[in-house]
CSV table of C-alpha atoms in Angstrom, one decimal:
chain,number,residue,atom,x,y,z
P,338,UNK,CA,113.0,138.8,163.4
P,339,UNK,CA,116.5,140.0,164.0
P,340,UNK,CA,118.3,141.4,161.8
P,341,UNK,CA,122.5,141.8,162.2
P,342,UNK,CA,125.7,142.1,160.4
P,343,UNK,CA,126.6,139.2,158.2
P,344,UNK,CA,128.6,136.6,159.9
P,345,UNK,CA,129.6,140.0,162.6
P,346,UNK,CA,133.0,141.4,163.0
P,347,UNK,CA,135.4,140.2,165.0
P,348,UNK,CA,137.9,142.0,167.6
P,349,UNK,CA,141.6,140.6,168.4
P,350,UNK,CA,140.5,142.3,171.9
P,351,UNK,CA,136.7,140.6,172.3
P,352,UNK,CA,136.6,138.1,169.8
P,353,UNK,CA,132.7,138.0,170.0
P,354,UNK,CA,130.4,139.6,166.8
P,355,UNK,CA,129.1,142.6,167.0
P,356,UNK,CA,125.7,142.4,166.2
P,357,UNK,CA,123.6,144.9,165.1
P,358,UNK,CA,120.3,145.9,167.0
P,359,UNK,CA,117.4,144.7,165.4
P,360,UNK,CA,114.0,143.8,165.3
P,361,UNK,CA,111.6,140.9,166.2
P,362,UNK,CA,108.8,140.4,163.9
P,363,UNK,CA,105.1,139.6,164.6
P,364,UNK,CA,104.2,136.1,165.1
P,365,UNK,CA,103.3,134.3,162.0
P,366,UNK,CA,102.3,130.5,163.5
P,367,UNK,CA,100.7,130.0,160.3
P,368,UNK,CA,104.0,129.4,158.9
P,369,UNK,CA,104.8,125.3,158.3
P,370,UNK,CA,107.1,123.9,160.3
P,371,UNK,CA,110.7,124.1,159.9
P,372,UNK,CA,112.7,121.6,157.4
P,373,UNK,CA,116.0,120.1,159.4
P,374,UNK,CA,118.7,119.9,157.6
P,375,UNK,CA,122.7,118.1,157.6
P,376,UNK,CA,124.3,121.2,158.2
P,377,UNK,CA,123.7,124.3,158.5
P,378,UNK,CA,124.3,126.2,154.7
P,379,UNK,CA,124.3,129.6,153.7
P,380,UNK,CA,123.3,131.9,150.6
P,381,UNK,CA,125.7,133.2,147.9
P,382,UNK,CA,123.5,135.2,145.9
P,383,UNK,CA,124.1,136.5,142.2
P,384,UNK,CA,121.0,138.6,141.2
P,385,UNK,CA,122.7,140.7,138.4
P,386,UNK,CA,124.7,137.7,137.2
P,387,UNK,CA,127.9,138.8,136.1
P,388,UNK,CA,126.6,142.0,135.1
P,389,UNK,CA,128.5,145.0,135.9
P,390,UNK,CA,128.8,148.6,135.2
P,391,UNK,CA,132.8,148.4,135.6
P,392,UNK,CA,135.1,146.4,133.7
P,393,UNK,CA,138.1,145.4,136.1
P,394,UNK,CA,140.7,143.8,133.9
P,395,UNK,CA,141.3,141.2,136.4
P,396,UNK,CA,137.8,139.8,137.3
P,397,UNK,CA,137.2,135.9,137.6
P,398,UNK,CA,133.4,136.7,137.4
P,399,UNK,CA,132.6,138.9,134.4
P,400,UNK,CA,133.5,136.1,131.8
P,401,UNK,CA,130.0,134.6,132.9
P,402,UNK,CA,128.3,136.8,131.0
P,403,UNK,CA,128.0,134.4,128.2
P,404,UNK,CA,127.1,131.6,130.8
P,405,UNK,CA,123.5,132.3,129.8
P,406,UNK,CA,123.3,133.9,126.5
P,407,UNK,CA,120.0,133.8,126.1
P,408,UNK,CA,119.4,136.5,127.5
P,409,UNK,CA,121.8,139.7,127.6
P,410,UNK,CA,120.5,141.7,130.6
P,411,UNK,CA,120.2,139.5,133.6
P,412,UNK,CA,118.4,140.1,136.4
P,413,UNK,CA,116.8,138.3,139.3
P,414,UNK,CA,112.9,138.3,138.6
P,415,UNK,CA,110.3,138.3,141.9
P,416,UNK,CA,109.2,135.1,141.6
P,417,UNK,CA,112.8,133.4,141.5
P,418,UNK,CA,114.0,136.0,144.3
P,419,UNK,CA,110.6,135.5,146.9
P,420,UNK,CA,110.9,131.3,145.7
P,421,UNK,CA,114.6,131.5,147.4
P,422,UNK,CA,113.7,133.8,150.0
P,423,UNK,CA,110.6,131.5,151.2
P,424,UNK,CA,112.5,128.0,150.8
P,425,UNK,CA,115.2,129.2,152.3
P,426,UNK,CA,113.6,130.5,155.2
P,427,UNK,CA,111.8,127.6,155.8
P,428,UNK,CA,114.9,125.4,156.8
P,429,UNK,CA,116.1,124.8,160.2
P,430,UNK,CA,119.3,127.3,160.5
P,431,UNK,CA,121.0,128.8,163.6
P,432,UNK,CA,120.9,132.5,161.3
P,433,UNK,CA,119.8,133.0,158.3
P,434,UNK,CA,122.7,134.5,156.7
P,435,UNK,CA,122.7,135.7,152.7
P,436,UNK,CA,125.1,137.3,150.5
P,437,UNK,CA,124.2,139.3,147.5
P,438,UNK,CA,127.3,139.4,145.0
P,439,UNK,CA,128.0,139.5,141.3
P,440,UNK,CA,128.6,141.1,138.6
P,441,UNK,CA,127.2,144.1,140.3
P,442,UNK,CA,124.6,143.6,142.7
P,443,UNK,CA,123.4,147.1,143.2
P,444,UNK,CA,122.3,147.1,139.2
P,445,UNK,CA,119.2,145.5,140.9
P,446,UNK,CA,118.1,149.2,142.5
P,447,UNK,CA,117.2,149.8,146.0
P,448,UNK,CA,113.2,148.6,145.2
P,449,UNK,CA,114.8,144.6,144.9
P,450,UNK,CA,116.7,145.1,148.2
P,451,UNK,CA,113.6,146.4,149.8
P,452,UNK,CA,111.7,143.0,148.6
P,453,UNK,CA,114.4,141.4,150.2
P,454,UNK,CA,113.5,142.5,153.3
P,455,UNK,CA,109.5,142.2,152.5
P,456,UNK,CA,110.3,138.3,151.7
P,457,UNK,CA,112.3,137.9,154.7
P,458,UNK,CA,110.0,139.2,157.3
P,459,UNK,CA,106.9,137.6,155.9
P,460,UNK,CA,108.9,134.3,155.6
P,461,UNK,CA,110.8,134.1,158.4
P,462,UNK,CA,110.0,133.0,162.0
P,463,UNK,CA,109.4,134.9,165.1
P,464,UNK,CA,112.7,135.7,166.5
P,465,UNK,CA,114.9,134.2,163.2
P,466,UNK,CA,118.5,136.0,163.0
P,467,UNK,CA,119.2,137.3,159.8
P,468,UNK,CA,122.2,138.9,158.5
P,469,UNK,CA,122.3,140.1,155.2
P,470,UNK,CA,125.6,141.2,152.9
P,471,UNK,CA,126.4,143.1,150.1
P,472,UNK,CA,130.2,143.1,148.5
P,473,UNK,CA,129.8,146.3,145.5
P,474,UNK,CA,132.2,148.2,143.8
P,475,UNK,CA,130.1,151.3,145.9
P,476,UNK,CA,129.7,153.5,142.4
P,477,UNK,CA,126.2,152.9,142.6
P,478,UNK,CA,124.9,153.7,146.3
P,479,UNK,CA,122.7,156.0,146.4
P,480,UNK,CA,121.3,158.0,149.7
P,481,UNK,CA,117.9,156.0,149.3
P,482,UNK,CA,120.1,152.6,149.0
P,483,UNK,CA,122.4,153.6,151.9
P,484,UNK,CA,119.4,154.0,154.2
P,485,UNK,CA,117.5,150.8,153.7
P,486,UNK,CA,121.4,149.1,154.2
P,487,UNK,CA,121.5,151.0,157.7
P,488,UNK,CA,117.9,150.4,158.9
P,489,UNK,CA,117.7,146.1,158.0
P,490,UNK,CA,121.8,146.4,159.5
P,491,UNK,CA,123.4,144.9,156.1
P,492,UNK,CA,127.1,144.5,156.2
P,493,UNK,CA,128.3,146.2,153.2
P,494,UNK,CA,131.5,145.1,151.1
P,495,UNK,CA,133.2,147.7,149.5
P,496,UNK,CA,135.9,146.7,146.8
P,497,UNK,CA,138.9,149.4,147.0
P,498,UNK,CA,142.4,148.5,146.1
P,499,UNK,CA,144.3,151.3,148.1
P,500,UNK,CA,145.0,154.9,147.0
P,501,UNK,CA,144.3,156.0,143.5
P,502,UNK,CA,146.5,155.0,141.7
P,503,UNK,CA,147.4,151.5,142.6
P,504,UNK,CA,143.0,151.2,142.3
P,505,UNK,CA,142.7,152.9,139.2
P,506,UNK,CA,145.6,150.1,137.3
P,507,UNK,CA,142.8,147.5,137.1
P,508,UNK,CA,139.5,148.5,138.5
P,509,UNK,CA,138.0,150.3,135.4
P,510,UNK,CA,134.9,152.0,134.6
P,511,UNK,CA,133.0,150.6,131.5
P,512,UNK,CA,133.8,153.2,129.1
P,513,UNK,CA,137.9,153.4,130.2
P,514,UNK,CA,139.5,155.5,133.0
P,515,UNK,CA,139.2,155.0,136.7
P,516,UNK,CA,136.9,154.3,139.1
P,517,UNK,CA,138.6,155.3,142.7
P,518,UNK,CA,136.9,159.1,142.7
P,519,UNK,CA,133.2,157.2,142.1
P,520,UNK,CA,133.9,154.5,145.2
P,521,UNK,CA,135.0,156.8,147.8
P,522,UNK,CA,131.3,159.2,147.1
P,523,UNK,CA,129.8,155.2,147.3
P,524,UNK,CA,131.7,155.3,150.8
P,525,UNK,CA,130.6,158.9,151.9
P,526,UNK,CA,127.0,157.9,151.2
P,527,UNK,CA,127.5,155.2,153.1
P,528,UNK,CA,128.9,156.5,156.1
P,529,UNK,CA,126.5,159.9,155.4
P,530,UNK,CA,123.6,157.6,156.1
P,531,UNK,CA,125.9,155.1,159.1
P,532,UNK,CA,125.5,151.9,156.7
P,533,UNK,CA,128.3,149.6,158.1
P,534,UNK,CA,130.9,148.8,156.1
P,535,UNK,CA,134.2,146.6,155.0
P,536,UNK,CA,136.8,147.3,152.9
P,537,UNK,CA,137.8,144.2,150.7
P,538,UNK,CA,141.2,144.4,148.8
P,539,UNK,CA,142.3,142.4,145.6
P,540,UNK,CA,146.0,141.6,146.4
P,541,UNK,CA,147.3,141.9,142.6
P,542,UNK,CA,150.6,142.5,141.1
P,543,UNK,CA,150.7,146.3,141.8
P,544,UNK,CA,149.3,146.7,145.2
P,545,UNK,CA,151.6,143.2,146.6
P,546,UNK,CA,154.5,145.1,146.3
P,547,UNK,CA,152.8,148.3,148.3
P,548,UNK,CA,151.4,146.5,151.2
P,549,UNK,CA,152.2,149.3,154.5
P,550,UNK,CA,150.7,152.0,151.6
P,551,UNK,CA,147.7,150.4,150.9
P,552,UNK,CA,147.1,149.1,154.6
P,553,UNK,CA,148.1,152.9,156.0
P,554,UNK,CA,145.6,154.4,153.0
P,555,UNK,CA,143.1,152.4,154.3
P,556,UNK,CA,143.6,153.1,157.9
P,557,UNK,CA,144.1,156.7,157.5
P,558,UNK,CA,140.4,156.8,155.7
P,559,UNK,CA,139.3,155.3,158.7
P,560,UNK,CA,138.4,152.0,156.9
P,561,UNK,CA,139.3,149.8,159.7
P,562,UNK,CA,137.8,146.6,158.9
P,563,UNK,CA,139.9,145.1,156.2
P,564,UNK,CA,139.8,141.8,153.7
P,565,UNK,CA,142.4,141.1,151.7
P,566,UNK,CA,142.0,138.6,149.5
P,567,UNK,CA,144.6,136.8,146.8
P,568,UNK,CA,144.7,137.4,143.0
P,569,UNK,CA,145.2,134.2,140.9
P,570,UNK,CA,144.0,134.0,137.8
P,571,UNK,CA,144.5,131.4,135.4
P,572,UNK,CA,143.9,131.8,131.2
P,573,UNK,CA,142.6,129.1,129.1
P,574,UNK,CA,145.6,127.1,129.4
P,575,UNK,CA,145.7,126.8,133.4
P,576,UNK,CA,148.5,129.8,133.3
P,577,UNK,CA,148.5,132.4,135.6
P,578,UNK,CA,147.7,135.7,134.5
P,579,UNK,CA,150.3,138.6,134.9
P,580,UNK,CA,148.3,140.6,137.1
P,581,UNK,CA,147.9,137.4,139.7
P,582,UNK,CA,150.4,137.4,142.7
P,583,UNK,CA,153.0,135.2,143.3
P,584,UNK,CA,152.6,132.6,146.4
P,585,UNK,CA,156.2,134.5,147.6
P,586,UNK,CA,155.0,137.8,147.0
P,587,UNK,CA,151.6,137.0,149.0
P,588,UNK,CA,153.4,135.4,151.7
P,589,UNK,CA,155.5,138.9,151.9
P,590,UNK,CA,152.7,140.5,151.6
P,591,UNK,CA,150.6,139.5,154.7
P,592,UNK,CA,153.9,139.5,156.7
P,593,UNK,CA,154.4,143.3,156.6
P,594,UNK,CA,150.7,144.1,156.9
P,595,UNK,CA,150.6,141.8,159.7
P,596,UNK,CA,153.9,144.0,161.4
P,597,UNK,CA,152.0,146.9,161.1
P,598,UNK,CA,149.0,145.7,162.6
P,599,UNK,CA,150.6,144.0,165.4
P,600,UNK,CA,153.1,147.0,166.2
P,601,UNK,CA,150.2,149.5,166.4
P,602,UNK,CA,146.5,148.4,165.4
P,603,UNK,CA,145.7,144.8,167.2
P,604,UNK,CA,143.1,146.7,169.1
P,605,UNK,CA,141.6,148.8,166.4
P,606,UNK,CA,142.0,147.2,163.1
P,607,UNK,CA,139.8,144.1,162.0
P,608,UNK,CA,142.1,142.2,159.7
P,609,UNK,CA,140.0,139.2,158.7
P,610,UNK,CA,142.8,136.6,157.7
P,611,UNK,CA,143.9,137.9,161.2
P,612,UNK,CA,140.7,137.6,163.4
P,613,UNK,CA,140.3,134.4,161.9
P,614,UNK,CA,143.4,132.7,162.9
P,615,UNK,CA,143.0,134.2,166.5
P,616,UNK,CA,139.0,132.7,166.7
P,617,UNK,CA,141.2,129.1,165.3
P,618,UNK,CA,143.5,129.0,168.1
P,619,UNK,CA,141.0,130.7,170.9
P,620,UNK,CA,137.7,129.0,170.3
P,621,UNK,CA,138.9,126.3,167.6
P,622,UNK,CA,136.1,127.8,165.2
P,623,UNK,CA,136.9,127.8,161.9
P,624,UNK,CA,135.2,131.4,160.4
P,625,UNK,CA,136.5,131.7,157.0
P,626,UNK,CA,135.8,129.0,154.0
P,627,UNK,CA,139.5,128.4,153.5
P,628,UNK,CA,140.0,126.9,156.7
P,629,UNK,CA,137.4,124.3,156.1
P,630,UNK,CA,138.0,120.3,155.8
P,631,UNK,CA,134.9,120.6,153.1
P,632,UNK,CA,133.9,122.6,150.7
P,633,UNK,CA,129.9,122.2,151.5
P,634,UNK,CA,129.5,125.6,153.8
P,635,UNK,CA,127.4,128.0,150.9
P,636,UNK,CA,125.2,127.6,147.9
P,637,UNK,CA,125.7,130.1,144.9
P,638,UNK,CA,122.4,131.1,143.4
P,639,UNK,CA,122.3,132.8,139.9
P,640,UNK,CA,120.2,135.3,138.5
P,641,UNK,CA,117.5,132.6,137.4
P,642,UNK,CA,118.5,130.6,140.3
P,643,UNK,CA,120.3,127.7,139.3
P,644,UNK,CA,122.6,126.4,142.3
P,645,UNK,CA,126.2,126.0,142.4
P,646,UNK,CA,128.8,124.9,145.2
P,647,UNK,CA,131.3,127.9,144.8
P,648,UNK,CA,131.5,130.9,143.2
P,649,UNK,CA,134.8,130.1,141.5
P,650,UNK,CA,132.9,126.9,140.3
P,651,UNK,CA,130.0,128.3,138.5
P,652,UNK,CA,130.4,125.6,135.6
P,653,UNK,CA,127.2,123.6,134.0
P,654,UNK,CA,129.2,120.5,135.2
P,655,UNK,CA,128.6,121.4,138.6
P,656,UNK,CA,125.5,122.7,138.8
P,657,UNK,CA,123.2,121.2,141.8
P,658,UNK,CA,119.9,122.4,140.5
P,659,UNK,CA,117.4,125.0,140.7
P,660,UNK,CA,116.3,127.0,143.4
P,661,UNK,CA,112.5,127.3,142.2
P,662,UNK,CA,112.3,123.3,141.2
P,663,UNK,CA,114.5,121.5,143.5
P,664,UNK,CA,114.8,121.5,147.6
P,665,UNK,CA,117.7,122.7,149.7
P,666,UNK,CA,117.7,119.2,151.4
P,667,UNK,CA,118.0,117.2,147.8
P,668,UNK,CA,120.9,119.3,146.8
P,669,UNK,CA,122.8,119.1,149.9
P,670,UNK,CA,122.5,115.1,149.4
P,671,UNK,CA,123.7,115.8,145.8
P,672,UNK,CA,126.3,113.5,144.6
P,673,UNK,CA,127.9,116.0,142.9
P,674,UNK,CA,127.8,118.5,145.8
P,675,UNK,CA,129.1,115.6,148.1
P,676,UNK,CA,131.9,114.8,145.7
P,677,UNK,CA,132.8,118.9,145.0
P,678,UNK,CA,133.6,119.0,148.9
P,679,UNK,CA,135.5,116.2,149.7
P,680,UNK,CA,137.9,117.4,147.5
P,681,UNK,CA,138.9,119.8,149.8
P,682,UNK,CA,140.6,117.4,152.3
P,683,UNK,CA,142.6,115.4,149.2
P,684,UNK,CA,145.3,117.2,149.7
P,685,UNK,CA,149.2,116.8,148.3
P,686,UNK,CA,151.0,114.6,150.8
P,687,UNK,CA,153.3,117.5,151.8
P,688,UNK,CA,150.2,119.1,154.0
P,689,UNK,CA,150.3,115.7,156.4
P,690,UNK,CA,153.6,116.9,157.6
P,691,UNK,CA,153.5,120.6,157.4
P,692,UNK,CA,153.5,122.6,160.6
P,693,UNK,CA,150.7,124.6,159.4
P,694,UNK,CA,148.4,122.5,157.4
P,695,UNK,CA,146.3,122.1,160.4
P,696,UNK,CA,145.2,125.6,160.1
P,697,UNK,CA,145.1,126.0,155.8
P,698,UNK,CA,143.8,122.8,155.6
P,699,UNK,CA,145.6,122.7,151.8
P,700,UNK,CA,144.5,126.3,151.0
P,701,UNK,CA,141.0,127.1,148.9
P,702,UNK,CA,140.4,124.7,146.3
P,703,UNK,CA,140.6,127.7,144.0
P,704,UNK,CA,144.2,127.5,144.5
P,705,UNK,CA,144.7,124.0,143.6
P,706,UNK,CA,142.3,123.0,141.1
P,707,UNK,CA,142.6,126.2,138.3
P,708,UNK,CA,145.5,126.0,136.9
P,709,UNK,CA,148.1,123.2,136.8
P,710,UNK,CA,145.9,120.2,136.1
P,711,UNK,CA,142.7,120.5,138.0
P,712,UNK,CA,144.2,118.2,140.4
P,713,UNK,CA,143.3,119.0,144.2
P,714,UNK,CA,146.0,116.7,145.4
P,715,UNK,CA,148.6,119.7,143.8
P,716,UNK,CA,150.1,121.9,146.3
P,717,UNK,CA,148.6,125.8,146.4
P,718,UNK,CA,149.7,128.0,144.1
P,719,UNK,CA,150.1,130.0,147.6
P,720,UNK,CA,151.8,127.2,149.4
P,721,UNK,CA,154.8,129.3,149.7
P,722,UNK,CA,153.4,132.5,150.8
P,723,UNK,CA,151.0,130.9,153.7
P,724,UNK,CA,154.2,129.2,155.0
P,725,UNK,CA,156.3,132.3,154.4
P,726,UNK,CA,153.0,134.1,156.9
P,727,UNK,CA,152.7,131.4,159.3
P,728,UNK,CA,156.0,130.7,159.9
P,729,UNK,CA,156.5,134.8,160.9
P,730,UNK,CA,153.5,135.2,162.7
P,731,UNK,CA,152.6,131.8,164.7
P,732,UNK,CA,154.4,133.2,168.2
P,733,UNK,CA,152.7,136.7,167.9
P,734,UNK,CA,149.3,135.1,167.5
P,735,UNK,CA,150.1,132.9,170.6
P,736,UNK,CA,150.8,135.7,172.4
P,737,UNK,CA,147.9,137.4,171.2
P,738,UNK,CA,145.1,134.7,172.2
P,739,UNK,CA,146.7,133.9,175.6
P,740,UNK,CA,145.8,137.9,176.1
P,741,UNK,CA,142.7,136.7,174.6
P,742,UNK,CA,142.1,134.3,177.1
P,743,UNK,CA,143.0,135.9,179.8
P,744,UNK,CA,140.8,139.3,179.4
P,745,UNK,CA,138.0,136.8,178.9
P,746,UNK,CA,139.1,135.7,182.4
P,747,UNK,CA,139.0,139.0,183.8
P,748,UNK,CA,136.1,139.9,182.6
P,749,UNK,CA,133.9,136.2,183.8
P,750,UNK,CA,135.3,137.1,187.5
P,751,UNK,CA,134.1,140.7,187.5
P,752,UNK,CA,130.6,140.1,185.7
P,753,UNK,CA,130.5,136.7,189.0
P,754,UNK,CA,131.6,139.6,191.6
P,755,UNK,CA,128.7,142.2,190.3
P,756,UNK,CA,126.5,139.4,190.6
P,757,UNK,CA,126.8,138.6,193.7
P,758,UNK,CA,127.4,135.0,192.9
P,759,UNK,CA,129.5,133.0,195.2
P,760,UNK,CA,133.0,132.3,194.3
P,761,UNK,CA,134.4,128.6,194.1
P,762,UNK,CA,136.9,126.6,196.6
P,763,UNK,CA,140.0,127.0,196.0
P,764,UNK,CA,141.1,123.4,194.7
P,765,UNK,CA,138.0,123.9,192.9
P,766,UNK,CA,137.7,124.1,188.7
P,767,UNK,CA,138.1,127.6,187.6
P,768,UNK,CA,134.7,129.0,186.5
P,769,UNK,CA,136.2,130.8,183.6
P,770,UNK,CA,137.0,127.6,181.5
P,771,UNK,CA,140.8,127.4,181.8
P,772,UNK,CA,141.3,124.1,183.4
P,773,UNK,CA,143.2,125.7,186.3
P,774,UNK,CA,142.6,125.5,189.9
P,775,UNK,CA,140.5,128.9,191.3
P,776,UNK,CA,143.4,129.3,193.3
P,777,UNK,CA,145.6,129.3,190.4
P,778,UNK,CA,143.6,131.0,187.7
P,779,UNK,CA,141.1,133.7,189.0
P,780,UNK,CA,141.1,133.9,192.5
P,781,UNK,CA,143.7,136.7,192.8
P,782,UNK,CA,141.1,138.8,190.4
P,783,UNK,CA,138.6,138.3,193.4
């Protein structure tokens, strides 16, 4: 079994993952044979619930602590975890690919993350790619944890809202005060013991309005794989909260981070909004959920492993089933799961003419159905902001995956030349994929 970083990383210079070395385990032919499935799915997994040792003013999450109040502490037991593991790994999927989230995640101790890995070799299939993530507010790594992260290659997200104190506003340790000091010795664990690592940033209504000092924090730590994602919260009425962003502010947002990167960074810095819109217009893969025509791409698993469609949507209305009673394969045919995504492409009648609704696809449901009325035909509360981005950044892109393209070019010719492998006509097809004659593509590289 291999095991590599969750979903990779991408490059605005390669463009291709970067996949961890691993391992192939033994052969188990014992194993029964593997389940096809509609499409392939992956694993959003809760094991802590929405337990968590900090208490960020601003988290979506931690009001699911009364979701089951039976119980007070929540934690994934070994029967529900190895149940997943094995039904999981007995579907047909080109990588097994499973991200443990919360709440807190690490409050499970490095002894569950090593039964992870127990479950996932004895379950999984001879040569069976899986990638493994963990998003964590880092105050809990410890050397032991950081080592088994680094040996089984697990991608770990680290939470870090720039310097101190634009972090410390809203990301708060349980008893008061701030948490920045305790997530950068979470970061020098990591990196003592070389556990990979991302850097994912909550864009609220202090840091928006500090985007080249947060992104240059960042980068001067040496964090240079970024994720910056949008803070919109709604209350009980469907109002946005006061620490959410603006759909203007957002838009402004990722327009000066974007000049920075592009003026200096394109080759060193992973932005993954960025490397995401570059894999659209180079490959036409769509890499990141928001870009999606359907919301069926994950499966959220709880603590006592009920299935849901989306984190954001962890409501008893929507939930699919149970991990430990009910098949992958009934749940993707779900009715309810089948009428959750098609929601996504039910857009407002504004996206059929926009000049970038092609690439937002209407924005994450999120963004559309929690506040307002729940409608997914309403535009984005980031509708703005996305057109304020798109509309700054489309030609730089362009310019960006035609240098894409054409180092790919390069490179095809020069790997066909050190092989010794005989070069086409010249009226012939160009072997590189362009479209273009070999005389007018990659015969002067020959």
């Amino acid at each position: 079994m291999r095991y590599c970083v969750l979903l990779g990383r991408l490059s605005a210079l390669a463009l291709a993952p970067s996949l961890a070395p691993g391992y192939l385990c033994p052969n188990q032919p014992q194993l029964p044979r593997l389940q096809p499935m509609p499409r392939p799915f992956s694993l959003l997994v809760k094991p802590a619930s929405a337990d968590c040792n900090l208490r960020c003013q601003y988290c979506f999450y931690l009001g699911h602590c009364s979701f089951y109040p039976e119980e007070k502490r929540h934690r994934m037991s070994d029967e529900t975890l190895r149940t997943m593991i094995q039904r999981y790994m007995a579907t047909e999927q080109p990588s097994y690919q499973i991200g443990w989230q919360g709440g807190e995640p690490t409050l499970m101790g490095v002894d569950f993350f090593k039964r992870v890995v127990e479950y996932q070799q004895k379950f999984g299939r001879s040569g069976a790619s899986v990638a493994n993530g963990l998003q964590t507010n880092a105050t809990l790594i410890t050397p032991e944890l950081a080592r088994h992260l680094a040996a089984f290659h697990f991608l770990t997200g680290v939470s870090i809202d720039g310097p101190r104190y634009l972090h410390d506003k809203y990301r708060l340790a349980f008893g008061g005060g701030g948490s920045h000091d305790d997530v950068m010795r979470g970061i020098r664990t990591l990196r003592e013991h070389r556990a990979e690592f991302n850097t994912l940033t909550l864009v609220n209504e202090a840091n928006v309005k500090e985007p080249v000092q947060t992104y240059h924090y960042l980068c001067d730590n040496d964090f240079l794989f970024h994720q910056y994602i949008p803070c919109v919260e709604p209350d009980e009425n469907r109002l946005v909260l006061p620490f959410s962003t603006s759909g203007e502010e957002w838009g402004e947002f990722l327009c000066r981070i974007f000049d920075e990167w592009y003026r200096h960074d394109t080759r060193r810095v992973s932005v993954r909004l960025f490397d995401a819109v570059l894999a659209l217009l180079v490959d036409g893969v769509r890499n990141v959920c928001p870009f999606g025509n359907d919301c069926r791409q994950y499966f959220v698993v709880e603590y006592n492993g009920d299935i849901f469609p989306c984190d954001f949507f962890v409501e008893k209305r929507l939930r699919l089933g149970n991990v430990t009673t009910d098949s992958f394969e009934i749940m993707q045919d779900s009715p309810v799961y089948a009428n959750f995504g098609r929601q996504k492409s039910c857009w407002h009648t504004d996206c059929d003419t926009c000049d970038y609704g092609w690439i937002c696809q209407g924005d994450c449901l999120k963004h559309r159905l929690c506040t307002g009325g729940g409608d997914p035909r309403r535009l984005s509360d980031l509708c703005p902001g996305w057109k304020l981005f798109y509309s700054h950044t489309m030609s730089r892109f362009e310019t960006l995956a035609e240098q894409v393209r054409d180092e790919r070019r390069r490179a095809n010719m020069e790997q066909m030349l050190a092989r010794g492998q005989p070069l086409p006509g010249r009226n012939a097809p160009c072997p590189c994929g362009s479209g273009k004659k070999f005389k007018k593509c990659c015969s002067r590289r020959a």
